[in-house]
Amino acid sequence: MTISTTRPTHNLSAAELETLDRRHLIHPHQRSQRTFRRVMVRGERSTVWDATGRELLDLLGGGIWVAQVGHGRRELAEAASRQMSELAHYTGFFEFANDKTVLLADRLASLAPDDFNRVFFTCGGSEGVDTAIKVARLFHHHRGQPDRNWILARHYGYHGATYGSGTATGIPDMQHAVGPNLPHIEKLMPPYPYRKEFYGGQDPTDFLLAELEQTITRIGPENIAAMIGEPILGGGGVVIPPEDYWPRVRQLLSTHGILLIADEVITAFGRTGAWFDSARAACGRTSWSRPRESPAGTCRSVPCSCGRRSRRS
Ligand SMILES: Cc1ncc(COP(=O)(O)O)c(C=O)c1O
C-alpha cells in the first residue's frame, strides 16, 4: 500500500529550493561548475515528482538503488513511527544493544548464506565498506598475520564516498585532489564484456585470472588481506560478469588465503532474485554450504547497512 498524494511540508518554489541547494548543499561527486539542480519532493511506488511538478519514473530506486520497494510505503512509515515512539536510538557500543538490532541481526543471519551469522550495522554503504576492510585486516591480525593488509579492488568499481571506500573505488574522478589516498590498495581490471579490447583478444575471465595471479605474486599473498568487488558492477555501468568469473576468482583467492569482500550494497535483499547475490555469483548456487574463506559482505537496507563475517572469523 502506498501513501496517497503526500505534499511537501513547505511552500517553496522549485527556483527557491534550487537556490537554497546551490547556496548550502554539498553534493557527493558533483563538480561545483555544474549548477543545474533537480529537487525531488514526492514519490509513490516507482514514480517521483520534482519541485517543478514534473513526473518521472524512478528507475534507480531513489537515484542510487536504495528505495527498491518503492516510495510512499505506508507500512514502512508506520514501523518507523512506532519505533520512534518506543525508543529513539540506543547504541551498540560496549555491552549495549537494543531489541530491534538483536532481532534484525538474527533475521539477517537466517537469510545469509549458511556460515555467515554475525552482523555489524553501519549507517550506509560507504561505512559498511570501510568496516569490511577493517574486519578483513583484523581477521588476519588475529590469526597472526598482521602484514596481510593489502586490499585488491577493481577499476570501474564503486564502493562509496568515504576515505577508505573512496580509495577502493576505481573511478579516478572521485579521488581527484584528495590524495594521498588510503595506502595498500591495488586495482585490477573488472570483467566488462562490452569492452573486448581490454582483454587483448583473450577470454575476459582467463585474462583477469592471469592478472589476478600475477598481482598476488607481485605483492605477495602473505601481504594481501582481501579482494573487494561488487557481484555486479553498479556505478561503473551495471555490468553483469561472465558466469565463471566470480567462482574462479574465489577459488584462486582461497588458494592463497585471501578473503573475498562482496560489496552487496546494491545487489542484496532480492534485487537480483537472491537474498545475497554473492552466494549466487561467487559459488554459482543460491546458498553457500561451506565457504572456505570468510567474505565480509555489505548490504544496504532501509535505514542501515551491515558488514557480515563468518562465525569462524
Ligand atoms: C556497490 C556500492 N557500494 C557502496 C556504496 C556506497 O553506499 P552509500 O552511498 O550508502 O554510502 C554504493 C552506493 O551506491 C554502491 O553502489
Coordinates of C-alpha atoms and ligand atoms in Angstrom, one line a residue:
M1 CA 0.0 0.0 0.0
T2 CA 1.3 3.5 -0.8
I3 CA 0.7 6.7 1.0
S4 CA -1.6 8.8 -1.3
T5 CA -0.6 12.2 -2.6
T6 CA 1.6 13.4 0.3
R7 CA 2.5 17.0 -0.1
P8 CA 5.8 18.6 0.9
T9 CA 5.7 20.4 4.2
H10 CA 6.8 23.8 2.8
N11 CA 5.6 26.3 0.2
L12 CA 8.9 26.9 -1.6
S13 CA 9.0 27.1 -5.4
A14 CA 11.4 24.9 -7.4
A15 CA 13.5 28.0 -8.1
E16 CA 13.8 28.8 -4.4
L17 CA 14.7 25.3 -3.5
E18 CA 17.4 25.2 -6.2
T19 CA 18.8 28.5 -5.0
L20 CA 19.0 27.2 -1.4
D21 CA 20.6 24.0 -2.7
R22 CA 23.3 25.8 -4.6
R23 CA 23.9 28.0 -1.6
H24 CA 24.1 25.4 1.2
L25 CA 24.1 21.8 0.0
I26 CA 27.3 19.9 -0.8
H27 CA 26.6 17.0 -3.3
P28 CA 28.9 14.0 -3.4
H29 CA 30.5 13.5 -6.8
Q30 CA 29.3 16.9 -8.1
R31 CA 31.7 19.3 -9.6
S32 CA 31.0 22.9 -8.5
Q33 CA 30.9 24.2 -12.1
R34 CA 27.7 22.3 -12.6
T35 CA 24.9 24.5 -11.5
F36 CA 21.9 22.6 -12.7
R37 CA 19.7 21.1 -9.9
R38 CA 16.7 18.8 -9.8
V39 CA 15.0 18.7 -6.4
M40 CA 12.7 15.8 -5.8
V41 CA 9.7 16.4 -3.5
R42 CA 7.5 13.4 -3.6
G43 CA 7.2 9.7 -4.6
E44 CA 4.7 6.9 -5.0
R45 CA 5.9 3.4 -5.8
S46 CA 8.3 3.9 -8.7
T47 CA 7.1 7.4 -9.7
V48 CA 8.7 10.6 -8.3
W49 CA 7.9 14.2 -8.8
D50 CA 10.4 17.1 -8.8
A51 CA 9.7 20.6 -7.4
T52 CA 8.5 21.8 -10.8
G53 CA 5.8 19.2 -10.8
R54 CA 7.5 17.0 -13.4
E55 CA 6.6 13.3 -13.1
L56 CA 9.5 10.9 -13.5
L57 CA 10.0 7.2 -13.5
D58 CA 12.5 6.4 -10.7
L59 CA 14.4 3.6 -12.4
L60 CA 17.2 3.7 -9.8
G61 CA 15.2 3.5 -6.5
G62 CA 16.0 6.9 -5.1
G63 CA 18.6 7.6 -7.7
I64 CA 21.0 5.2 -6.1
W65 CA 19.4 1.8 -5.8
V66 CA 18.1 2.3 -2.2
A67 CA 14.3 2.6 -2.5
Q68 CA 13.9 -0.8 -4.1
V69 CA 10.5 -1.4 -2.5
G70 CA 9.2 1.9 -3.9
H71 CA 8.2 5.3 -2.4
G72 CA 5.4 6.2 -0.1
R73 CA 5.2 2.8 1.6
R74 CA 2.8 3.4 4.5
E75 CA 3.9 0.2 6.4
L76 CA 7.5 1.4 6.5
A77 CA 6.5 4.8 7.7
E78 CA 4.3 3.3 10.4
A79 CA 7.0 0.9 11.6
A80 CA 9.4 3.8 11.8
S81 CA 6.9 5.9 13.7
R82 CA 6.1 3.1 16.1
Q83 CA 9.8 2.6 16.8
M84 CA 10.4 6.3 17.4
S85 CA 7.6 6.5 19.9
E86 CA 9.1 3.4 21.7
L87 CA 12.9 4.1 21.7
A88 CA 14.6 6.8 19.6
H89 CA 18.0 5.3 19.5
Y90 CA 20.3 3.1 21.5
T91 CA 23.9 2.4 20.7
G92 CA 25.6 -0.9 20.1
F93 CA 28.8 0.3 21.8
F94 CA 30.3 -1.8 24.5
E95 CA 27.8 -4.2 26.1
F96 CA 24.7 -2.2 24.9
A97 CA 22.2 -3.2 22.3
N98 CA 18.6 -2.6 21.5
D99 CA 15.9 -5.2 20.9
K100 CA 15.4 -4.4 17.3
T101 CA 19.0 -4.6 16.2
V102 CA 19.3 -8.0 18.0
L103 CA 16.2 -9.3 16.2
L104 CA 17.3 -7.9 12.8
A105 CA 20.8 -9.4 13.2
D106 CA 19.1 -12.7 13.9
R107 CA 16.9 -12.4 10.8
L108 CA 19.8 -11.4 8.6
A109 CA 21.8 -14.3 9.8
S110 CA 19.0 -16.6 8.9
L111 CA 18.8 -15.2 5.4
A112 CA 22.5 -15.1 4.8
P113 CA 24.5 -18.0 3.3
D114 CA 25.0 -20.8 5.8
D115 CA 28.1 -19.9 7.6
F116 CA 27.5 -16.1 7.9
N117 CA 25.9 -15.4 11.1
R118 CA 27.5 -12.2 12.6
V119 CA 26.2 -8.7 11.7
F120 CA 27.8 -5.3 12.2
F121 CA 25.4 -2.4 11.5
T122 CA 26.5 0.8 9.8
C123 CA 24.6 3.8 8.6
G124 CA 25.3 3.5 4.9
G125 CA 27.2 1.6 2.3
S126 CA 30.5 3.6 2.4
E127 CA 30.8 3.0 6.1
G128 CA 29.9 -0.7 5.5
V129 CA 32.8 -1.0 3.0
D130 CA 35.3 0.8 5.4
T131 CA 34.2 -1.6 8.1
A132 CA 34.6 -4.6 5.8
I133 CA 38.2 -3.5 5.0
K134 CA 38.9 -3.2 8.7
V135 CA 37.4 -6.5 9.5
A136 CA 39.4 -8.3 6.8
R137 CA 42.6 -6.9 8.3
L138 CA 41.5 -7.7 11.8
F139 CA 40.7 -11.3 10.7
H140 CA 44.3 -11.8 9.6
H141 CA 45.8 -10.0 12.6
H142 CA 44.0 -12.3 15.0
R143 CA 45.5 -15.2 13.0
G144 CA 49.0 -14.0 13.5
Q145 CA 49.4 -12.4 10.0
P146 CA 49.3 -8.6 10.6
D147 CA 51.2 -8.0 7.4
R148 CA 48.2 -9.1 5.4
N149 CA 46.9 -5.6 4.9
W150 CA 46.7 -5.0 1.1
I151 CA 43.3 -4.8 -0.5
L152 CA 42.7 -5.7 -4.1
A153 CA 40.0 -3.7 -5.7
R154 CA 38.9 -3.0 -9.3
H155 CA 38.9 -0.3 -11.9
Y156 CA 35.3 1.0 -12.5
G157 CA 34.2 -0.4 -9.1
Y158 CA 32.2 1.9 -6.9
H159 CA 32.4 1.4 -3.2
G160 CA 31.5 4.8 -1.7
A161 CA 32.4 8.3 -0.8
T162 CA 34.4 8.0 2.4
Y163 CA 38.2 7.9 2.5
G164 CA 38.6 4.1 2.5
S165 CA 35.7 3.2 0.3
G166 CA 36.6 6.1 -1.9
T167 CA 40.1 4.8 -2.4
A168 CA 38.8 1.3 -3.1
T169 CA 36.6 2.9 -5.8
G170 CA 38.0 2.6 -9.3
I171 CA 36.6 5.8 -10.8
P172 CA 39.6 8.3 -10.7
D173 CA 37.5 11.5 -10.9
M174 CA 36.0 10.6 -7.5
Q175 CA 39.5 10.7 -5.9
H176 CA 40.6 13.9 -7.6
A177 CA 42.5 16.3 -5.4
V178 CA 42.0 14.5 -2.1
G179 CA 45.2 12.4 -2.1
P180 CA 47.2 10.8 -0.8
N181 CA 44.6 8.0 -0.7
L182 CA 44.4 5.1 1.6
P183 CA 47.7 3.1 1.1
H184 CA 47.9 -0.6 0.1
I185 CA 45.1 -0.7 -2.3
E186 CA 45.8 -2.2 -5.7
K187 CA 43.4 -2.0 -8.7
L188 CA 42.7 -4.8 -11.1
M189 CA 40.6 -4.8 -14.3
P190 CA 36.9 -5.9 -13.9
P191 CA 35.0 -8.1 -16.4
Y192 CA 33.5 -5.6 -18.8
P193 CA 32.1 -7.8 -21.6
Y194 CA 31.2 -4.7 -23.8
R195 CA 34.9 -3.7 -24.0
K196 CA 36.6 -6.7 -25.5
E197 CA 39.6 -4.5 -26.3
F198 CA 40.5 -4.5 -22.6
Y199 CA 41.5 -8.2 -22.8
G200 CA 43.8 -8.3 -25.8
G201 CA 41.7 -10.8 -27.7
Q202 CA 41.7 -13.3 -24.8
D203 CA 38.7 -14.7 -23.0
P204 CA 37.9 -11.9 -20.3
T205 CA 37.9 -14.4 -17.4
D206 CA 41.2 -16.0 -18.5
F207 CA 42.8 -12.6 -18.9
L208 CA 41.5 -11.4 -15.5
L209 CA 42.5 -14.6 -13.7
A210 CA 46.1 -14.3 -15.1
E211 CA 46.2 -10.6 -14.0
L212 CA 45.0 -11.6 -10.5
E213 CA 47.5 -14.3 -10.2
Q214 CA 50.4 -12.0 -11.3
T215 CA 49.2 -9.3 -8.9
I216 CA 49.1 -11.8 -6.0
T217 CA 52.6 -13.0 -6.9
R218 CA 54.0 -9.4 -7.2
I219 CA 52.5 -8.2 -3.8
G220 CA 52.9 -11.5 -2.1
P221 CA 49.9 -13.5 -0.8
E222 CA 51.3 -13.1 2.7
N223 CA 50.6 -9.4 2.4
I224 CA 47.1 -9.4 1.0
A225 CA 44.1 -9.3 3.3
A226 CA 41.2 -9.3 0.8
M227 CA 39.8 -8.6 -2.6
I228 CA 36.7 -6.4 -2.8
G229 CA 34.2 -6.3 -5.6
E230 CA 30.6 -5.8 -6.5
P231 CA 28.9 -9.1 -7.6
I232 CA 27.5 -6.9 -10.5
L233 CA 29.5 -3.8 -11.3
G234 CA 27.0 -1.0 -10.4
G235 CA 28.1 2.6 -10.6
G236 CA 30.7 1.6 -13.2
G237 CA 28.0 0.8 -15.7
V238 CA 25.7 -2.0 -14.3
V239 CA 27.7 -4.8 -16.0
I240 CA 27.0 -8.5 -15.3
P241 CA 30.2 -10.5 -15.2
P242 CA 30.6 -13.8 -17.1
E243 CA 29.3 -16.8 -15.1
D244 CA 32.7 -18.2 -14.5
Y245 CA 34.3 -15.0 -13.2
W246 CA 33.4 -15.0 -9.5
P247 CA 33.7 -18.8 -9.0
R248 CA 37.2 -18.7 -10.5
V249 CA 38.3 -15.6 -8.6
R250 CA 37.0 -17.0 -5.4
Q251 CA 38.8 -20.3 -6.0
L252 CA 42.1 -18.5 -6.6
L253 CA 41.8 -16.3 -3.6
S254 CA 41.0 -19.3 -1.4
T255 CA 44.2 -21.0 -2.6
H256 CA 46.1 -18.0 -1.2
G257 CA 44.1 -17.5 2.0
I258 CA 42.8 -14.1 0.7
L259 CA 39.3 -13.1 1.8
L260 CA 36.6 -12.0 -0.7
I261 CA 34.6 -8.9 0.3
A262 CA 31.3 -9.0 -1.6
D263 CA 30.1 -5.4 -1.7
E264 CA 26.4 -6.1 -1.8
V265 CA 25.2 -2.6 -1.2
I266 CA 23.1 -2.6 -4.3
T267 CA 22.7 -6.3 -5.1
A268 CA 21.5 -7.7 -1.7
F269 CA 17.9 -8.1 -0.5
G270 CA 16.3 -9.6 -3.6
R271 CA 17.4 -7.1 -6.2
T272 CA 18.9 -9.9 -8.3
G273 CA 16.4 -12.6 -7.2
A274 CA 18.5 -13.9 -4.3
W275 CA 18.8 -12.5 -0.8
F276 CA 22.6 -12.1 -1.3
D277 CA 23.9 -12.1 -4.9
S278 CA 27.4 -13.0 -3.9
A279 CA 26.2 -16.5 -2.9
R280 CA 24.9 -17.0 -6.4
A281 CA 27.7 -15.2 -8.2
A282 CA 30.7 -16.5 -6.3
C283 CA 29.6 -20.0 -6.0
G284 CA 27.2 -20.5 -8.8
R285 CA 24.4 -21.6 -6.5
T286 CA 21.9 -19.9 -4.2
S287 CA 23.5 -20.8 -0.9
W288 CA 26.9 -21.4 0.4
S289 CA 27.0 -24.7 2.3
R290 CA 30.7 -24.5 3.3
P291 CA 32.6 -21.3 2.4
R292 CA 36.3 -21.9 2.6
E293 CA 37.1 -18.3 3.4
S294 CA 35.1 -15.6 5.1
P295 CA 33.9 -12.8 2.8
A296 CA 32.8 -9.8 4.7
G297 CA 29.7 -8.5 2.9
T298 CA 28.0 -5.2 3.0
C299 CA 24.4 -4.5 2.3
R300 CA 22.2 -1.5 2.3
S301 CA 18.8 -1.6 3.6
V302 CA 16.4 1.0 5.0
P303 CA 17.9 2.6 7.0
C304 CA 21.1 0.8 7.9
S305 CA 23.7 -1.3 6.3
C306 CA 25.8 -4.1 7.7
G307 CA 29.1 -5.8 7.3
R308 CA 28.9 -9.6 7.8
R309 CA 31.5 -12.1 8.7
S310 CA 31.7 -15.7 9.2
R311 CA 31.3 -17.4 12.6
R312 CA 34.8 -18.7 12.2
S313 CA 36.4 -15.3 11.7
Ligands
LIG1 C1 28.3 -1.0 -4.7 C2 28.2 0.2 -3.8 N1 29.0 0.2 -2.6 C3 28.9 1.2 -1.8 C4 28.1 2.3 -2.0 C5 28.1 3.4 -1.0 O1 26.9 3.4 -0.3 P1 26.4 4.8 0.4 O2 26.0 5.8 -0.7 O3 25.2 4.3 1.2 O4 27.5 5.2 1.3 C6 27.3 2.3 -3.2 C7 26.4 3.4 -3.4 O5 25.6 3.3 -4.4 C8 27.4 1.2 -4.1 O6 26.7 1.2 -5.2

